[in-house]
Amino acid sequence: MEPITNLSSGSSDPKTALMNQVRQESAVANARQLIEKVNEHCFEKCIPTPGSSMSKKEETCFTQCMTKYMETWNTVAKQYAQRAGQEVNRGNMVSNL
């Protein structure tokens, strides 16, 4: 992680730059978590006995499982972001009163 003093690239406001860096690091962490969960869940489900190669059935199962898992992950992430945005808007409305 780079020091806070070097965060101003791309933004003249250090607070905005820091928030952007936190968002970016959060996105990377979420992507890593998604990959770990897909591998953990789908691999265990579709490949009961690992070998030197995957059978066509295992490949199909893994691909379908991964697709479904990622679609679900994206749906949950969108809903979370939408609710978080609503909470922020509610907070802004209350502070404007």
PDB file of N, CA and C in Angstrom, residues 4-58:
ATOM      1  N   ILE A   4      -0.010   7.656   2.421  1.00  0.00           N
ATOM      2  CA  ILE A   4      -1.081   8.630   2.202  1.00  0.00           C
ATOM      3  C   ILE A   4      -0.558   9.862   1.481  1.00  0.00           C
ATOM      4  N   THR A   5       0.686  10.228   1.717  1.00  0.00           N
ATOM      5  CA  THR A   5       1.241  11.411   1.074  1.00  0.00           C
ATOM      6  C   THR A   5       1.309  11.276  -0.441  1.00  0.00           C
ATOM      7  N   ASN A   6       1.331  10.060  -0.974  1.00  0.00           N
ATOM      8  CA  ASN A   6       1.427   9.855  -2.419  1.00  0.00           C
ATOM      9  C   ASN A   6       0.086   9.560  -3.070  1.00  0.00           C
ATOM     10  N   LEU A   7      -1.002   9.738  -2.356  1.00  0.00           N
ATOM     11  CA  LEU A   7      -2.319   9.390  -2.880  1.00  0.00           C
ATOM     12  C   LEU A   7      -2.922  10.447  -3.783  1.00  0.00           C
ATOM     13  N   SER A   8      -2.285  11.589  -3.904  1.00  0.00           N
ATOM     14  CA  SER A   8      -2.905  12.684  -4.627  1.00  0.00           C
ATOM     15  C   SER A   8      -2.916  12.504  -6.134  1.00  0.00           C
ATOM     16  N   SER A   9      -2.291  11.458  -6.645  1.00  0.00           N
ATOM     17  CA  SER A   9      -2.314  11.264  -8.092  1.00  0.00           C
ATOM     18  C   SER A   9      -3.733  11.025  -8.564  1.00  0.00           C
ATOM     19  N   GLY A  10      -4.186  11.808  -9.504  1.00  0.00           N
ATOM     20  CA  GLY A  10      -5.532  11.661 -10.030  1.00  0.00           C
ATOM     21  C   GLY A  10      -6.561  12.508  -9.298  1.00  0.00           C
ATOM     22  N   SER A  11      -6.216  13.080  -8.178  1.00  0.00           N
ATOM     23  CA  SER A  11      -7.152  13.905  -7.431  1.00  0.00           C
ATOM     24  C   SER A  11      -6.379  14.925  -6.621  1.00  0.00           C
ATOM     25  N   SER A  12      -6.874  16.150  -6.583  1.00  0.00           N
ATOM     26  CA  SER A  12      -6.207  17.183  -5.806  1.00  0.00           C
ATOM     27  C   SER A  12      -6.615  17.124  -4.342  1.00  0.00           C
ATOM     28  N   ASP A  13      -7.648  16.360  -4.025  1.00  0.00           N
ATOM     29  CA  ASP A  13      -8.138  16.220  -2.661  1.00  0.00           C
ATOM     30  C   ASP A  13      -7.626  14.914  -2.067  1.00  0.00           C
ATOM     31  N   PRO A  14      -6.793  14.969  -1.023  1.00  0.00           N
ATOM     32  CA  PRO A  14      -6.258  13.733  -0.430  1.00  0.00           C
ATOM     33  C   PRO A  14      -7.354  12.803   0.096  1.00  0.00           C
ATOM     34  N   LYS A  15      -8.426  13.366   0.596  1.00  0.00           N
ATOM     35  CA  LYS A  15      -9.525  12.533   1.111  1.00  0.00           C
ATOM     36  C   LYS A  15     -10.161  11.734  -0.029  1.00  0.00           C
ATOM     37  N   THR A  16     -10.388  12.383  -1.158  1.00  0.00           N
ATOM     38  CA  THR A  16     -10.961  11.707  -2.323  1.00  0.00           C
ATOM     39  C   THR A  16     -10.006  10.640  -2.838  1.00  0.00           C
ATOM     40  N   ALA A  17      -8.725  10.956  -2.884  1.00  0.00           N
ATOM     41  CA  ALA A  17      -7.730   9.988  -3.345  1.00  0.00           C
ATOM     42  C   ALA A  17      -7.688   8.781  -2.418  1.00  0.00           C
ATOM     43  N   LEU A  18      -7.765   9.023  -1.120  1.00  0.00           N
ATOM     44  CA  LEU A  18      -7.763   7.925  -0.163  1.00  0.00           C
ATOM     45  C   LEU A  18      -9.010   7.064  -0.323  1.00  0.00           C
ATOM     46  N   MET A  19     -10.149   7.680  -0.500  1.00  0.00           N
ATOM     47  CA  MET A  19     -11.400   6.938  -0.701  1.00  0.00           C
ATOM     48  C   MET A  19     -11.324   6.101  -1.980  1.00  0.00           C
ATOM     49  N   ASN A  20     -10.754   6.678  -3.044  1.00  0.00           N
ATOM     50  CA  ASN A  20     -10.600   5.933  -4.298  1.00  0.00           C
ATOM     51  C   ASN A  20      -9.689   4.724  -4.111  1.00  0.00           C
ATOM     52  N   GLN A  21      -8.606   4.896  -3.356  1.00  0.00           N
ATOM     53  CA  GLN A  21      -7.698   3.783  -3.106  1.00  0.00           C
ATOM     54  C   GLN A  21      -8.393   2.702  -2.280  1.00  0.00           C
ATOM     55  N   VAL A  22      -9.159   3.093  -1.282  1.00  0.00           N
ATOM     56  CA  VAL A  22      -9.885   2.126  -0.459  1.00  0.00           C
ATOM     57  C   VAL A  22     -10.887   1.358  -1.316  1.00  0.00           C
ATOM     58  N   ARG A  23     -11.599   2.064  -2.194  1.00  0.00           N
ATOM     59  CA  ARG A  23     -12.548   1.396  -3.095  1.00  0.00           C
ATOM     60  C   ARG A  23     -11.846   0.391  -3.999  1.00  0.00           C
ATOM     61  N   GLN A  24     -10.700   0.793  -4.538  1.00  0.00           N
ATOM     62  CA  GLN A  24      -9.957  -0.084  -5.430  1.00  0.00           C
ATOM     63  C   GLN A  24      -9.457  -1.317  -4.674  1.00  0.00           C
ATOM     64  N   GLU A  25      -8.921  -1.124  -3.488  1.00  0.00           N
ATOM     65  CA  GLU A  25      -8.429  -2.252  -2.700  1.00  0.00           C
ATOM     66  C   GLU A  25      -9.584  -3.168  -2.291  1.00  0.00           C
ATOM     67  N   SER A  26     -10.732  -2.594  -2.010  1.00  0.00           N
ATOM     68  CA  SER A  26     -11.904  -3.395  -1.668  1.00  0.00           C
ATOM     69  C   SER A  26     -12.348  -4.231  -2.863  1.00  0.00           C
ATOM     70  N   ALA A  27     -12.328  -3.648  -4.045  1.00  0.00           N
ATOM     71  CA  ALA A  27     -12.707  -4.377  -5.259  1.00  0.00           C
ATOM     72  C   ALA A  27     -11.751  -5.542  -5.509  1.00  0.00           C
ATOM     73  N   VAL A  28     -10.461  -5.332  -5.302  1.00  0.00           N
ATOM     74  CA  VAL A  28      -9.476  -6.398  -5.488  1.00  0.00           C
ATOM     75  C   VAL A  28      -9.718  -7.510  -4.458  1.00  0.00           C
ATOM     76  N   ALA A  29      -9.976  -7.135  -3.212  1.00  0.00           N
ATOM     77  CA  ALA A  29     -10.248  -8.125  -2.171  1.00  0.00           C
ATOM     78  C   ALA A  29     -11.515  -8.919  -2.499  1.00  0.00           C
ATOM     79  N   ASN A  30     -12.537  -8.247  -2.988  1.00  0.00           N
ATOM     80  CA  ASN A  30     -13.776  -8.930  -3.368  1.00  0.00           C
ATOM     81  C   ASN A  30     -13.543  -9.896  -4.521  1.00  0.00           C
ATOM     82  N   ALA A  31     -12.748  -9.497  -5.486  1.00  0.00           N
ATOM     83  CA  ALA A  31     -12.446 -10.377  -6.614  1.00  0.00           C
ATOM     84  C   ALA A  31     -11.687 -11.614  -6.141  1.00  0.00           C
ATOM     85  N   ARG A  32     -10.731 -11.420  -5.259  1.00  0.00           N
ATOM     86  CA  ARG A  32      -9.988 -12.560  -4.714  1.00  0.00           C
ATOM     87  C   ARG A  32     -10.923 -13.506  -3.969  1.00  0.00           C
ATOM     88  N   GLN A  33     -11.806 -12.932  -3.167  1.00  0.00           N
ATOM     89  CA  GLN A  33     -12.746 -13.746  -2.407  1.00  0.00           C
ATOM     90  C   GLN A  33     -13.662 -14.531  -3.345  1.00  0.00           C
ATOM     91  N   LEU A  34     -14.127 -13.884  -4.407  1.00  0.00           N
ATOM     92  CA  LEU A  34     -14.979 -14.560  -5.384  1.00  0.00           C
ATOM     93  C   LEU A  34     -14.248 -15.752  -6.008  1.00  0.00           C
ATOM     94  N   ILE A  35     -13.032 -15.546  -6.418  1.00  0.00           N
ATOM     95  CA  ILE A  35     -12.252 -16.620  -7.038  1.00  0.00           C
ATOM     96  C   ILE A  35     -12.038 -17.764  -6.049  1.00  0.00           C
ATOM     97  N   GLU A  36     -11.706 -17.436  -4.813  1.00  0.00           N
ATOM     98  CA  GLU A  36     -11.502 -18.469  -3.796  1.00  0.00           C
ATOM     99  C   GLU A  36     -12.785 -19.267  -3.563  1.00  0.00           C
ATOM    100  N   LYS A  37     -13.914 -18.571  -3.452  1.00  0.00           N
ATOM    101  CA  LYS A  37     -15.186 -19.249  -3.191  1.00  0.00           C
ATOM    102  C   LYS A  37     -15.625 -20.101  -4.378  1.00  0.00           C
ATOM    103  N   VAL A  38     -15.442 -19.604  -5.575  1.00  0.00           N
ATOM    104  CA  VAL A  38     -15.799 -20.382  -6.771  1.00  0.00           C
ATOM    105  C   VAL A  38     -14.951 -21.650  -6.816  1.00  0.00           C
ATOM    106  N   ASN A  39     -13.651 -21.485  -6.620  1.00  0.00           N
ATOM    107  CA  ASN A  39     -12.776 -22.658  -6.647  1.00  0.00           C
ATOM    108  C   ASN A  39     -13.150 -23.649  -5.551  1.00  0.00           C
ATOM    109  N   GLU A  40     -13.365 -23.145  -4.355  1.00  0.00           N
ATOM    110  CA  GLU A  40     -13.700 -24.006  -3.226  1.00  0.00           C
ATOM    111  C   GLU A  40     -15.025 -24.732  -3.463  1.00  0.00           C
ATOM    112  N   HIS A  41     -16.054 -23.980  -3.785  1.00  0.00           N
ATOM    113  CA  HIS A  41     -17.393 -24.548  -3.926  1.00  0.00           C
ATOM    114  C   HIS A  41     -17.513 -25.438  -5.165  1.00  0.00           C
ATOM    115  N   CYS A  42     -17.156 -24.921  -6.292  1.00  0.00           N
ATOM    116  CA  CYS A  42     -17.352 -25.647  -7.557  1.00  0.00           C
ATOM    117  C   CYS A  42     -16.375 -26.807  -7.716  1.00  0.00           C
ATOM    118  N   PHE A  43     -15.156 -26.614  -7.267  1.00  0.00           N
ATOM    119  CA  PHE A  43     -14.181 -27.696  -7.388  1.00  0.00           C
ATOM    120  C   PHE A  43     -14.638 -28.893  -6.567  1.00  0.00           C
ATOM    121  N   GLU A  44     -15.056 -28.642  -5.320  1.00  0.00           N
ATOM    122  CA  GLU A  44     -15.511 -29.737  -4.454  1.00  0.00           C
ATOM    123  C   GLU A  44     -16.755 -30.414  -5.031  1.00  0.00           C
ATOM    124  N   LYS A  45     -17.644 -29.629  -5.624  1.00  0.00           N
ATOM    125  CA  LYS A  45     -18.887 -30.175  -6.166  1.00  0.00           C
ATOM    126  C   LYS A  45     -18.652 -30.981  -7.447  1.00  0.00           C
ATOM    127  N   CYS A  46     -17.808 -30.483  -8.314  1.00  0.00           N
ATOM    128  CA  CYS A  46     -17.697 -31.044  -9.663  1.00  0.00           C
ATOM    129  C   CYS A  46     -16.532 -32.004  -9.876  1.00  0.00           C
ATOM    130  N   ILE A  47     -15.533 -31.939  -9.019  1.00  0.00           N
ATOM    131  CA  ILE A  47     -14.339 -32.762  -9.244  1.00  0.00           C
ATOM    132  C   ILE A  47     -14.063 -33.568  -7.971  1.00  0.00           C
ATOM    133  N   PRO A  48     -14.776 -34.690  -7.805  1.00  0.00           N
ATOM    134  CA  PRO A  48     -14.650 -35.480  -6.581  1.00  0.00           C
ATOM    135  C   PRO A  48     -13.273 -36.118  -6.399  1.00  0.00           C
ATOM    136  N   THR A  49     -12.645 -36.547  -7.493  1.00  0.00           N
ATOM    137  CA  THR A  49     -11.314 -37.148  -7.423  1.00  0.00           C
ATOM    138  C   THR A  49     -10.414 -36.501  -8.468  1.00  0.00           C
ATOM    139  N   PRO A  50      -9.612 -35.503  -8.031  1.00  0.00           N
ATOM    140  CA  PRO A  50      -8.730 -34.801  -8.972  1.00  0.00           C
ATOM    141  C   PRO A  50      -7.750 -35.761  -9.636  1.00  0.00           C
ATOM    142  N   GLY A  51      -7.489 -35.509 -10.893  1.00  0.00           N
ATOM    143  CA  GLY A  51      -6.537 -36.305 -11.660  1.00  0.00           C
ATOM    144  C   GLY A  51      -5.667 -35.397 -12.493  1.00  0.00           C
ATOM    145  N   SER A  52      -5.036 -35.956 -13.492  1.00  0.00           N
ATOM    146  CA  SER A  52      -4.134 -35.169 -14.336  1.00  0.00           C
ATOM    147  C   SER A  52      -4.899 -34.285 -15.318  1.00  0.00           C
ATOM    148  N   SER A  53      -6.188 -34.611 -15.553  1.00  0.00           N
ATOM    149  CA  SER A  53      -7.010 -33.776 -16.427  1.00  0.00           C
ATOM    150  C   SER A  53      -8.475 -33.909 -16.003  1.00  0.00           C
ATOM    151  N   MET A  54      -9.275 -32.976 -16.487  1.00  0.00           N
ATOM    152  CA  MET A  54     -10.695 -32.999 -16.160  1.00  0.00           C
ATOM    153  C   MET A  54     -11.463 -33.698 -17.280  1.00  0.00           C
ATOM    154  N   SER A  55     -12.482 -34.455 -16.878  1.00  0.00           N
ATOM    155  CA  SER A  55     -13.334 -35.077 -17.889  1.00  0.00           C
ATOM    156  C   SER A  55     -14.255 -34.014 -18.474  1.00  0.00           C
ATOM    157  N   LYS A  56     -14.879 -34.317 -19.580  1.00  0.00           N
ATOM    158  CA  LYS A  56     -15.823 -33.379 -20.201  1.00  0.00           C
ATOM    159  C   LYS A  56     -16.967 -33.065 -19.236  1.00  0.00           C
ATOM    160  N   LYS A  57     -17.436 -34.087 -18.530  1.00  0.00           N
ATOM    161  CA  LYS A  57     -18.517 -33.900 -17.554  1.00  0.00           C
ATOM    162  C   LYS A  57     -18.071 -32.961 -16.437  1.00  0.00           C
ATOM    163  N   GLU A  58     -16.843 -33.136 -15.948  1.00  0.00           N
ATOM    164  CA  GLU A  58     -16.313 -32.260 -14.892  1.00  0.00           C
ATOM    165  C   GLU A  58     -16.155 -30.827 -15.396  1.00  0.00           C
TER     166      GLU A  58
END
